[in-house]
Short mmCIF file of N, CA and C in Angstrom, two decimals:
data_model
loop_
_atom_site.label_atom_id
_atom_site.label_comp_id
_atom_site.label_asym_id
_atom_site.label_seq_id
_atom_site.Cartn_x
_atom_site.Cartn_y
_atom_site.Cartn_z
N MET A 1 -3.02 0.01 16.58
CA MET A 1 -3.39 0.32 15.31
C MET A 1 -2.98 -0.51 14.02
N LYS A 2 -4.02 -1.08 13.48
CA LYS A 2 -3.82 -2.30 12.32
C LYS A 2 -4.13 -1.40 10.87
N VAL A 3 -3.16 -1.54 9.73
CA VAL A 3 -3.22 -0.55 8.58
C VAL A 3 -3.10 -1.99 7.70
N LEU A 4 -4.35 -2.25 6.54
CA LEU A 4 -4.26 -3.12 5.57
C LEU A 4 -3.76 -2.36 4.55
N VAL A 5 -2.38 -2.74 3.78
CA VAL A 5 -1.82 -2.05 2.68
C VAL A 5 -2.34 -3.21 1.53
N LEU A 6 -2.71 -2.48 0.29
CA LEU A 6 -3.09 -3.35 -0.94
C LEU A 6 -2.31 -2.38 -2.07
N SER A 7 -2.11 -3.07 -2.90
CA SER A 7 -1.51 -2.63 -4.15
C SER A 7 -1.97 -3.58 -5.52
N ASP A 8 -1.91 -2.91 -6.68
CA ASP A 8 -1.89 -3.78 -7.79
C ASP A 8 -2.93 -4.79 -8.09
N SER A 9 -4.32 -3.80 -7.87
CA SER A 9 -5.48 -4.78 -7.42
C SER A 9 -5.80 -4.98 -9.07
N HIS A 10 -5.72 -4.55 -9.83
CA HIS A 10 -5.82 -4.61 -11.34
C HIS A 10 -7.28 -5.36 -11.50
N GLY A 11 -8.32 -4.56 -10.90
CA GLY A 11 -9.66 -4.97 -11.26
C GLY A 11 -10.27 -6.12 -10.22
N ASN A 12 -9.40 -6.84 -9.62
CA ASN A 12 -9.83 -7.62 -8.75
C ASN A 12 -10.17 -7.43 -7.38
N ILE A 13 -11.60 -6.66 -7.10
CA ILE A 13 -11.81 -6.17 -6.15
C ILE A 13 -12.52 -7.44 -4.78
N PHE A 14 -12.78 -8.60 -5.33
CA PHE A 14 -13.07 -9.67 -4.62
C PHE A 14 -12.13 -9.95 -3.55
N ASN A 15 -10.70 -10.09 -4.08
CA ASN A 15 -9.47 -10.35 -3.26
C ASN A 15 -9.49 -9.11 -2.34
N MET A 16 -9.65 -7.76 -2.64
CA MET A 16 -9.47 -6.78 -1.51
C MET A 16 -10.62 -6.79 -0.19
N ILE A 17 -11.55 -7.20 -1.07
CA ILE A 17 -12.96 -7.52 -0.04
C ILE A 17 -12.65 -8.46 0.80
N GLN A 18 -12.06 -9.74 0.48
CA GLN A 18 -11.56 -11.10 1.29
C GLN A 18 -10.38 -10.18 2.32
N ALA A 19 -9.40 -9.47 2.13
CA ALA A 19 -8.37 -9.23 2.77
C ALA A 19 -8.77 -8.37 3.53
N VAL A 20 -9.90 -7.31 3.51
CA VAL A 20 -10.35 -6.53 4.48
C VAL A 20 -11.07 -7.39 5.69
N GLU A 21 -11.92 -8.32 5.03
CA GLU A 21 -12.72 -9.12 6.18
C GLU A 21 -11.92 -10.06 7.03
N ARG A 22 -10.91 -10.81 6.27
CA ARG A 22 -9.77 -11.28 6.95
C ARG A 22 -9.20 -10.59 7.89
N GLU A 23 -8.31 -9.25 7.89
CA GLU A 23 -7.86 -8.76 8.89
C GLU A 23 -8.33 -7.79 9.77
N ALA A 24 -9.81 -7.12 9.12
CA ALA A 24 -10.59 -6.31 10.05
C ALA A 24 -9.60 -5.15 10.59
N PRO A 25 -9.02 -4.59 9.69
CA PRO A 25 -8.18 -3.29 9.91
C PRO A 25 -8.85 -1.91 10.52
N ARG A 26 -8.13 -1.26 11.15
CA ARG A 26 -8.65 0.15 11.25
C ARG A 26 -8.76 0.98 10.11
N MET A 27 -7.69 0.98 9.09
CA MET A 27 -7.56 1.81 8.24
C MET A 27 -7.04 1.04 6.82
N VAL A 28 -7.43 1.49 5.73
CA VAL A 28 -6.99 0.80 4.20
C VAL A 28 -6.01 1.64 3.57
N PHE A 29 -4.87 1.31 3.21
CA PHE A 29 -4.27 2.03 2.08
C PHE A 29 -4.29 1.31 0.69
N HIS A 30 -4.12 2.16 -0.48
CA HIS A 30 -4.47 1.47 -1.75
C HIS A 30 -3.14 2.21 -2.64
N LEU A 31 -2.23 1.16 -2.91
CA LEU A 31 -0.91 2.10 -3.51
C LEU A 31 -0.73 2.00 -4.82
N GLY A 32 -2.15 2.26 -5.65
CA GLY A 32 -2.11 2.17 -6.93
C GLY A 32 -2.58 0.94 -7.82
N ASP A 33 -2.84 1.29 -8.83
CA ASP A 33 -3.02 0.43 -9.76
C ASP A 33 -4.39 -0.79 -9.57
N CYS A 34 -5.32 -0.12 -9.61
CA CYS A 34 -6.25 0.79 -10.13
C CYS A 34 -7.03 1.66 -9.00
N TRP A 35 -7.04 3.16 -9.36
CA TRP A 35 -7.56 3.89 -8.68
C TRP A 35 -8.95 3.18 -8.35
N ARG A 36 -9.80 3.35 -9.43
CA ARG A 36 -11.20 3.42 -9.28
C ARG A 36 -11.54 1.49 -8.29
N ASP A 37 -10.42 0.64 -8.16
CA ASP A 37 -10.60 -0.55 -7.10
C ASP A 37 -10.56 0.11 -6.06
N GLY A 38 -9.89 0.98 -5.69
CA GLY A 38 -9.70 1.65 -4.37
C GLY A 38 -11.21 2.26 -3.88
N GLU A 39 -11.55 2.90 -4.88
CA GLU A 39 -12.74 3.72 -4.61
C GLU A 39 -14.02 2.80 -4.37
N ARG A 40 -14.20 1.97 -5.26
CA ARG A 40 -15.24 0.74 -4.93
C ARG A 40 -14.98 -0.22 -3.61
N LEU A 41 -13.60 -0.24 -3.27
CA LEU A 41 -13.49 -0.93 -1.92
C LEU A 41 -14.10 0.13 -0.89
N HIS A 42 -13.65 1.09 -0.94
CA HIS A 42 -13.87 2.46 0.20
C HIS A 42 -15.47 2.25 0.27
N ASP A 43 -16.26 2.43 -1.12
CA ASP A 43 -17.72 2.15 -1.33
C ASP A 43 -18.11 1.46 -0.54
N ARG A 44 -17.69 0.29 -0.37
CA ARG A 44 -18.16 -0.95 0.38
C ARG A 44 -17.89 -1.36 1.64
N PHE A 45 -16.75 -0.32 2.49
CA PHE A 45 -16.30 -0.40 3.88
C PHE A 45 -16.11 1.10 4.14
N PRO A 46 -17.33 1.82 4.00
CA PRO A 46 -17.33 3.43 4.01
C PRO A 46 -16.60 4.00 5.50
N GLU A 47 -16.66 2.87 6.34
CA GLU A 47 -16.55 3.42 7.95
C GLU A 47 -15.18 3.07 8.00
N LEU A 48 -14.14 2.57 7.22
CA LEU A 48 -12.74 2.56 7.29
C LEU A 48 -12.08 3.62 6.89
N PRO A 49 -11.16 4.46 7.76
CA PRO A 49 -10.69 5.18 6.84
C PRO A 49 -9.31 4.51 5.68
N PHE A 50 -9.24 5.75 4.62
CA PHE A 50 -8.92 5.27 3.68
C PHE A 50 -8.05 6.32 2.47
N GLU A 51 -6.89 5.63 2.49
CA GLU A 51 -6.29 6.49 1.29
C GLU A 51 -5.68 5.68 0.36
N GLN A 52 -5.18 6.74 -0.95
CA GLN A 52 -4.72 5.96 -1.74
C GLN A 52 -3.69 7.18 -2.73
N VAL A 53 -2.94 6.19 -3.48
CA VAL A 53 -2.16 7.08 -4.68
C VAL A 53 -2.10 6.31 -5.79
N TYR A 54 -2.14 7.12 -7.11
CA TYR A 54 -2.17 6.43 -8.43
C TYR A 54 -1.00 5.68 -8.58
N GLY A 55 -0.95 4.79 -9.53
CA GLY A 55 0.12 3.93 -9.98
C GLY A 55 0.45 4.12 -11.36
N ASN A 56 1.23 3.58 -12.01
CA ASN A 56 1.58 3.73 -13.49
C ASN A 56 0.41 3.31 -14.09
N CYS A 57 -0.29 2.41 -14.17
CA CYS A 57 -1.55 2.13 -14.91
C CYS A 57 -2.78 3.15 -14.65
N ASP A 58 -2.98 4.00 -13.75
CA ASP A 58 -3.85 4.80 -13.39
C ASP A 58 -3.35 6.13 -14.50
N TYR A 59 -4.42 6.10 -15.75
CA TYR A 59 -4.16 7.37 -16.56
C TYR A 59 -4.52 8.54 -16.36
N PHE A 60 -5.52 8.67 -15.58
CA PHE A 60 -6.06 10.24 -15.38
C PHE A 60 -5.29 11.11 -14.76
N ARG A 61 -4.48 10.62 -13.74
CA ARG A 61 -3.29 11.69 -12.85
C ARG A 61 -4.38 13.01 -12.60
N GLY A 62 -4.24 13.95 -13.36
CA GLY A 62 -4.94 15.24 -12.79
C GLY A 62 -4.56 15.65 -11.68
N SER A 63 -5.75 15.89 -10.52
CA SER A 63 -5.31 16.37 -9.42
C SER A 63 -4.85 15.26 -8.07
N ARG A 64 -5.03 14.10 -8.84
CA ARG A 64 -4.63 12.96 -7.76
C ARG A 64 -3.32 12.70 -7.55
N GLU A 65 -2.98 12.03 -6.17
CA GLU A 65 -1.58 12.24 -5.87
C GLU A 65 -0.82 10.98 -6.31
N ALA A 66 0.56 11.16 -6.63
CA ALA A 66 1.38 10.11 -7.21
C ALA A 66 2.08 9.66 -5.49
N GLU A 67 1.96 10.64 -4.49
CA GLU A 67 2.33 10.08 -3.40
C GLU A 67 1.59 10.98 -2.25
N LYS A 68 2.17 10.27 -1.08
CA LYS A 68 1.32 10.96 0.18
C LYS A 68 2.26 10.84 1.23
N LEU A 69 2.43 12.11 2.02
CA LEU A 69 3.04 11.63 3.29
C LEU A 69 1.97 11.83 4.13
N LEU A 70 2.08 11.01 5.27
CA LEU A 70 1.06 10.68 6.32
C LEU A 70 2.11 10.27 7.68
N CYS A 71 1.06 11.03 8.65
CA CYS A 71 1.51 10.41 10.30
C CYS A 71 1.08 9.21 10.54
N LEU A 72 1.03 8.67 11.25
CA LEU A 72 0.70 7.66 11.97
C LEU A 72 1.34 7.17 13.29
N GLY A 73 0.41 7.96 14.18
CA GLY A 73 0.84 8.23 15.29
C GLY A 73 2.04 9.34 15.27
N ASP A 74 3.32 8.95 15.97
CA ASP A 74 4.48 9.63 15.62
C ASP A 74 5.22 9.47 14.39
N LYS A 75 4.81 8.52 13.60
CA LYS A 75 5.58 7.75 12.73
C LYS A 75 5.35 8.64 11.39
N ARG A 76 5.95 8.87 10.54
CA ARG A 76 6.00 9.43 9.50
C ARG A 76 6.34 8.28 8.22
N ALA A 77 5.22 8.29 7.76
CA ALA A 77 4.74 7.33 6.45
C ALA A 77 4.86 7.72 5.22
N LEU A 78 5.49 7.28 4.16
CA LEU A 78 5.11 7.57 2.44
C LEU A 78 4.37 6.78 1.92
N LEU A 79 3.23 6.95 1.29
CA LEU A 79 2.67 6.18 0.32
C LEU A 79 2.69 6.47 -1.20
N CYS A 80 3.28 5.45 -1.91
CA CYS A 80 3.53 5.62 -3.53
C CYS A 80 3.31 4.53 -3.97
N HIS A 81 3.28 4.34 -5.44
CA HIS A 81 3.15 3.11 -6.34
C HIS A 81 4.79 2.72 -6.37
N GLY A 82 5.48 3.43 -6.51
CA GLY A 82 7.00 2.91 -6.57
C GLY A 82 7.68 3.33 -7.83
N HIS A 83 6.69 3.36 -9.05
CA HIS A 83 7.16 3.46 -10.25
C HIS A 83 7.88 4.75 -10.48
N THR A 84 7.77 5.86 -9.66
CA THR A 84 8.46 7.06 -9.57
C THR A 84 9.90 7.06 -9.16
N TYR A 85 10.00 5.91 -8.37
CA TYR A 85 11.42 5.72 -7.68
C TYR A 85 12.33 4.71 -8.30
N GLY A 86 11.66 4.20 -9.37
CA GLY A 86 12.28 3.10 -10.30
C GLY A 86 12.52 1.80 -9.37
N VAL A 87 11.68 1.11 -8.55
CA VAL A 87 11.76 0.13 -7.47
C VAL A 87 11.99 -1.14 -8.17
N LYS A 88 11.24 -1.20 -9.37
CA LYS A 88 11.80 -2.42 -10.37
C LYS A 88 13.31 -2.41 -10.58
N GLN A 89 14.00 -1.38 -11.02
CA GLN A 89 15.71 -1.78 -10.87
C GLN A 89 16.09 -1.83 -9.30
N SER A 90 15.93 -1.00 -8.96
CA SER A 90 16.47 -1.17 -7.11
C SER A 90 15.47 -0.21 -6.46
N LEU A 91 16.23 -0.41 -4.68
CA LEU A 91 15.47 0.61 -4.02
C LEU A 91 16.46 1.70 -3.46
N LEU A 92 17.34 2.07 -4.48
CA LEU A 92 18.67 3.25 -3.99
C LEU A 92 17.35 4.63 -3.99
N ALA A 93 17.04 4.91 -4.89
CA ALA A 93 16.40 6.44 -5.12
C ALA A 93 15.30 6.29 -3.98
N ALA A 94 14.47 5.16 -3.47
CA ALA A 94 13.54 4.77 -2.26
C ALA A 94 14.25 5.11 -1.02
N GLY A 95 15.58 4.49 -0.62
CA GLY A 95 16.24 4.81 0.20
C GLY A 95 16.42 6.14 0.52
N LEU A 96 16.98 6.98 -0.38
CA LEU A 96 17.56 8.18 -0.33
C LEU A 96 16.28 9.07 -0.02
N ALA A 97 15.11 8.94 -0.69
CA ALA A 97 13.84 9.43 -0.46
C ALA A 97 13.38 9.15 1.15
N ALA A 98 13.66 8.43 1.45
CA ALA A 98 13.40 8.04 2.92
C ALA A 98 14.20 8.61 3.66
N GLU A 99 15.40 8.69 3.55
CA GLU A 99 16.25 9.32 4.25
C GLU A 99 16.23 10.85 4.26
N GLU A 100 15.75 11.79 3.13
CA GLU A 100 15.36 12.83 3.08
C GLU A 100 14.57 13.49 3.59
N LYS A 101 13.28 12.43 3.47
CA LYS A 101 11.99 12.94 4.19
C LYS A 101 12.18 12.23 5.57
N ASP A 102 12.97 11.69 6.17
CA ASP A 102 13.13 11.55 7.78
C ASP A 102 11.83 10.63 8.01
N LEU A 103 11.66 9.08 6.98
CA LEU A 103 10.61 8.21 6.91
C LEU A 103 10.85 7.35 8.16
N ASP A 104 9.87 7.01 8.69
CA ASP A 104 9.87 6.09 9.47
C ASP A 104 9.15 4.77 8.54
N LEU A 105 8.25 4.87 7.57
CA LEU A 105 7.77 4.02 6.84
C LEU A 105 7.99 4.33 5.43
N PHE A 106 8.37 3.40 4.57
CA PHE A 106 8.11 3.42 2.88
C PHE A 106 6.98 2.49 2.50
N LEU A 107 5.79 2.61 1.89
CA LEU A 107 5.16 1.85 1.40
C LEU A 107 5.19 1.94 0.06
N PHE A 108 5.11 0.85 -0.84
CA PHE A 108 5.33 0.76 -2.13
C PHE A 108 4.95 -0.41 -2.69
N GLY A 109 4.44 -0.58 -4.11
CA GLY A 109 3.80 -1.45 -4.69
C GLY A 109 4.66 -2.01 -6.23
N HIS A 110 3.80 -1.76 -7.26
CA HIS A 110 4.77 -1.96 -8.74
C HIS A 110 5.24 -2.75 -8.86
N THR A 111 6.04 -3.57 -8.03
CA THR A 111 6.65 -4.97 -8.64
C THR A 111 5.91 -5.92 -8.39
N HIS A 112 5.11 -6.04 -7.66
CA HIS A 112 4.22 -7.56 -7.36
C HIS A 112 4.94 -8.15 -6.71
N LYS A 113 5.75 -8.11 -6.40
CA LYS A 113 6.75 -8.85 -5.00
C LYS A 113 6.75 -8.46 -4.00
N PRO A 114 5.95 -9.11 -2.95
CA PRO A 114 6.01 -9.00 -1.45
C PRO A 114 7.44 -8.76 -0.79
N LEU A 115 7.68 -7.54 0.07
CA LEU A 115 8.70 -7.39 0.75
C LEU A 115 8.36 -6.33 2.11
N VAL A 116 9.40 -7.23 2.97
CA VAL A 116 9.46 -6.30 4.34
C VAL A 116 11.19 -6.15 4.50
N ASP A 117 11.44 -5.02 4.58
CA ASP A 117 12.97 -4.61 4.82
C ASP A 117 13.18 -3.45 5.72
N MET A 118 13.83 -3.62 6.61
CA MET A 118 14.26 -2.53 7.40
C MET A 118 16.13 -2.25 6.70
N ARG A 119 15.53 -0.57 6.66
CA ARG A 119 16.90 -0.19 5.96
C ARG A 119 17.13 1.16 6.94
N GLY A 120 18.04 1.30 7.57
CA GLY A 120 18.40 2.07 8.45
C GLY A 120 17.22 2.06 9.36
N LYS A 121 16.62 3.67 9.70
CA LYS A 121 15.61 3.78 10.34
C LYS A 121 13.99 3.36 9.72
N THR A 122 13.92 3.08 8.51
CA THR A 122 13.05 3.05 7.82
C THR A 122 12.53 1.51 7.50
N LEU A 123 11.04 1.21 7.55
CA LEU A 123 10.57 0.05 7.22
C LEU A 123 9.93 0.16 6.12
N PHE A 124 10.59 -0.93 4.92
CA PHE A 124 9.90 -0.63 3.66
C PHE A 124 9.01 -1.90 3.54
N LEU A 125 7.76 -1.68 2.78
CA LEU A 125 6.98 -2.68 2.69
C LEU A 125 6.29 -2.52 1.34
N ASN A 126 6.50 -3.68 0.68
CA ASN A 126 5.57 -4.15 -0.54
C ASN A 126 4.55 -5.01 -0.36
N PRO A 127 3.26 -4.64 -0.69
CA PRO A 127 2.31 -6.06 -0.34
C PRO A 127 2.31 -6.91 -1.37
N GLY A 128 3.16 -6.54 -2.40
CA GLY A 128 2.90 -7.71 -3.71
C GLY A 128 1.43 -7.18 -4.28
N SER A 129 1.19 -8.06 -5.06
CA SER A 129 -0.27 -7.59 -5.89
C SER A 129 -1.49 -8.84 -5.28
N ILE A 130 -2.20 -7.76 -5.00
CA ILE A 130 -3.65 -8.34 -4.36
C ILE A 130 -4.51 -8.89 -5.51
N GLY A 131 -4.12 -8.38 -6.82
CA GLY A 131 -5.12 -8.68 -7.82
C GLY A 131 -4.73 -10.00 -8.39
N ASP A 132 -3.48 -10.45 -7.93
CA ASP A 132 -2.71 -11.40 -8.93
C ASP A 132 -3.80 -12.76 -8.60
N TYR A 133 -4.15 -13.29 -9.38
CA TYR A 133 -5.20 -14.37 -9.42
C TYR A 133 -4.46 -15.88 -9.07
N ALA A 134 -3.37 -15.97 -9.18
CA ALA A 134 -2.98 -17.22 -8.61
C ALA A 134 -2.01 -17.33 -7.19
N ARG A 135 -1.45 -15.87 -6.88
CA ARG A 135 -1.03 -15.74 -5.60
C ARG A 135 -0.99 -14.32 -5.12
N PRO A 136 -2.22 -14.15 -4.71
CA PRO A 136 -2.92 -12.55 -4.32
C PRO A 136 -1.98 -12.74 -2.73
N THR A 137 -1.37 -11.24 -2.77
CA THR A 137 -0.57 -11.06 -1.37
C THR A 137 -1.10 -9.53 -1.10
N TYR A 138 -1.04 -9.36 0.33
CA TYR A 138 -1.28 -8.00 1.17
C TYR A 138 -0.01 -7.73 1.91
N GLY A 139 -0.37 -6.49 2.64
CA GLY A 139 0.52 -6.21 3.74
C GLY A 139 -0.40 -5.51 4.79
N VAL A 140 0.32 -5.85 5.95
CA VAL A 140 -0.20 -5.45 7.53
C VAL A 140 0.78 -4.76 7.90
N VAL A 141 0.52 -3.13 8.20
CA VAL A 141 1.21 -2.50 9.14
C VAL A 141 0.63 -2.34 10.15
N THR A 142 1.65 -2.74 11.54
CA THR A 142 0.76 -2.63 12.91
C THR A 142 1.71 -1.28 13.57
N LEU A 143 0.91 -0.80 14.24
CA LEU A 143 1.66 0.46 15.02
C LEU A 143 1.09 -0.11 16.55
N GLU A 144 1.94 -0.27 17.65
CA GLU A 144 1.41 -0.50 19.03
C GLU A 144 2.75 0.01 20.04
N ASN A 145 2.51 0.81 20.73
CA ASN A 145 3.05 1.18 21.87
C ASN A 145 4.52 1.96 21.26
N GLY A 146 3.92 2.53 20.30
CA GLY A 146 5.22 3.63 19.42
C GLY A 146 5.96 2.58 18.48
N LYS A 147 5.83 1.63 18.48
CA LYS A 147 6.46 0.95 17.69
C LYS A 147 5.78 -0.07 16.29
N LEU A 148 6.62 0.42 15.31
CA LEU A 148 6.11 0.03 13.66
C LEU A 148 6.53 -1.41 13.41
N ASP A 149 5.33 -2.40 12.84
CA ASP A 149 5.71 -3.57 12.66
C ASP A 149 5.01 -3.91 11.32
N ALA A 150 5.56 -4.71 10.50
CA ALA A 150 4.90 -5.09 8.98
C ALA A 150 4.90 -6.46 8.84
N ARG A 151 4.23 -7.05 7.73
CA ARG A 151 4.12 -8.22 7.43
C ARG A 151 3.68 -8.30 6.20
N THR A 152 3.64 -9.65 5.24
CA THR A 152 2.87 -9.57 3.92
C THR A 152 2.15 -11.12 4.22
N ALA A 153 1.33 -11.03 3.42
CA ALA A 153 0.56 -12.46 3.86
C ALA A 153 -0.25 -12.86 2.31
N LEU A 154 -0.54 -14.21 2.18
CA LEU A 154 -0.52 -14.69 1.21
C LEU A 154 -2.67 -14.94 1.29
N LEU A 155 -3.21 -14.60 0.30
CA LEU A 155 -4.76 -14.51 0.54
C LEU A 155 -5.21 -16.16 0.54
N ARG A 156 -4.76 -16.75 0.04
CA ARG A 156 -5.46 -17.97 -0.42
C ARG A 156 -4.71 -19.06 0.92
#
């Protein structure tokens, strides 16, 4: 299974569409900033399962979720924007949450800096910012034979 992970689109739908077309994923996750972009992408590719959470620039909050705990096969994954875990300062709170929630995968954005890092049993992925006009990046998570892997990619 291949999952495309996007974050911090900030209105750049074109880059999101390009990433979907390039990677041909089986599922798409949007980690916030801007919720409406995620909706528009899902409208464009309604056949792809889609999940999203809101970010610090998504002002409506309400019934929409700041984080989601999902299962990818037998792997536990958390989707969040990252601002509620203070990821711009450090990954300490994120690491503690990963341990507490027994996560296999912690997905976050917010910093606009791509990251793939294994901490204990948890794979951390920040796809960077797909909305960046100079260096748009995204992430890809694969699950094959019960093994998780992740990478980031530059769109251009």
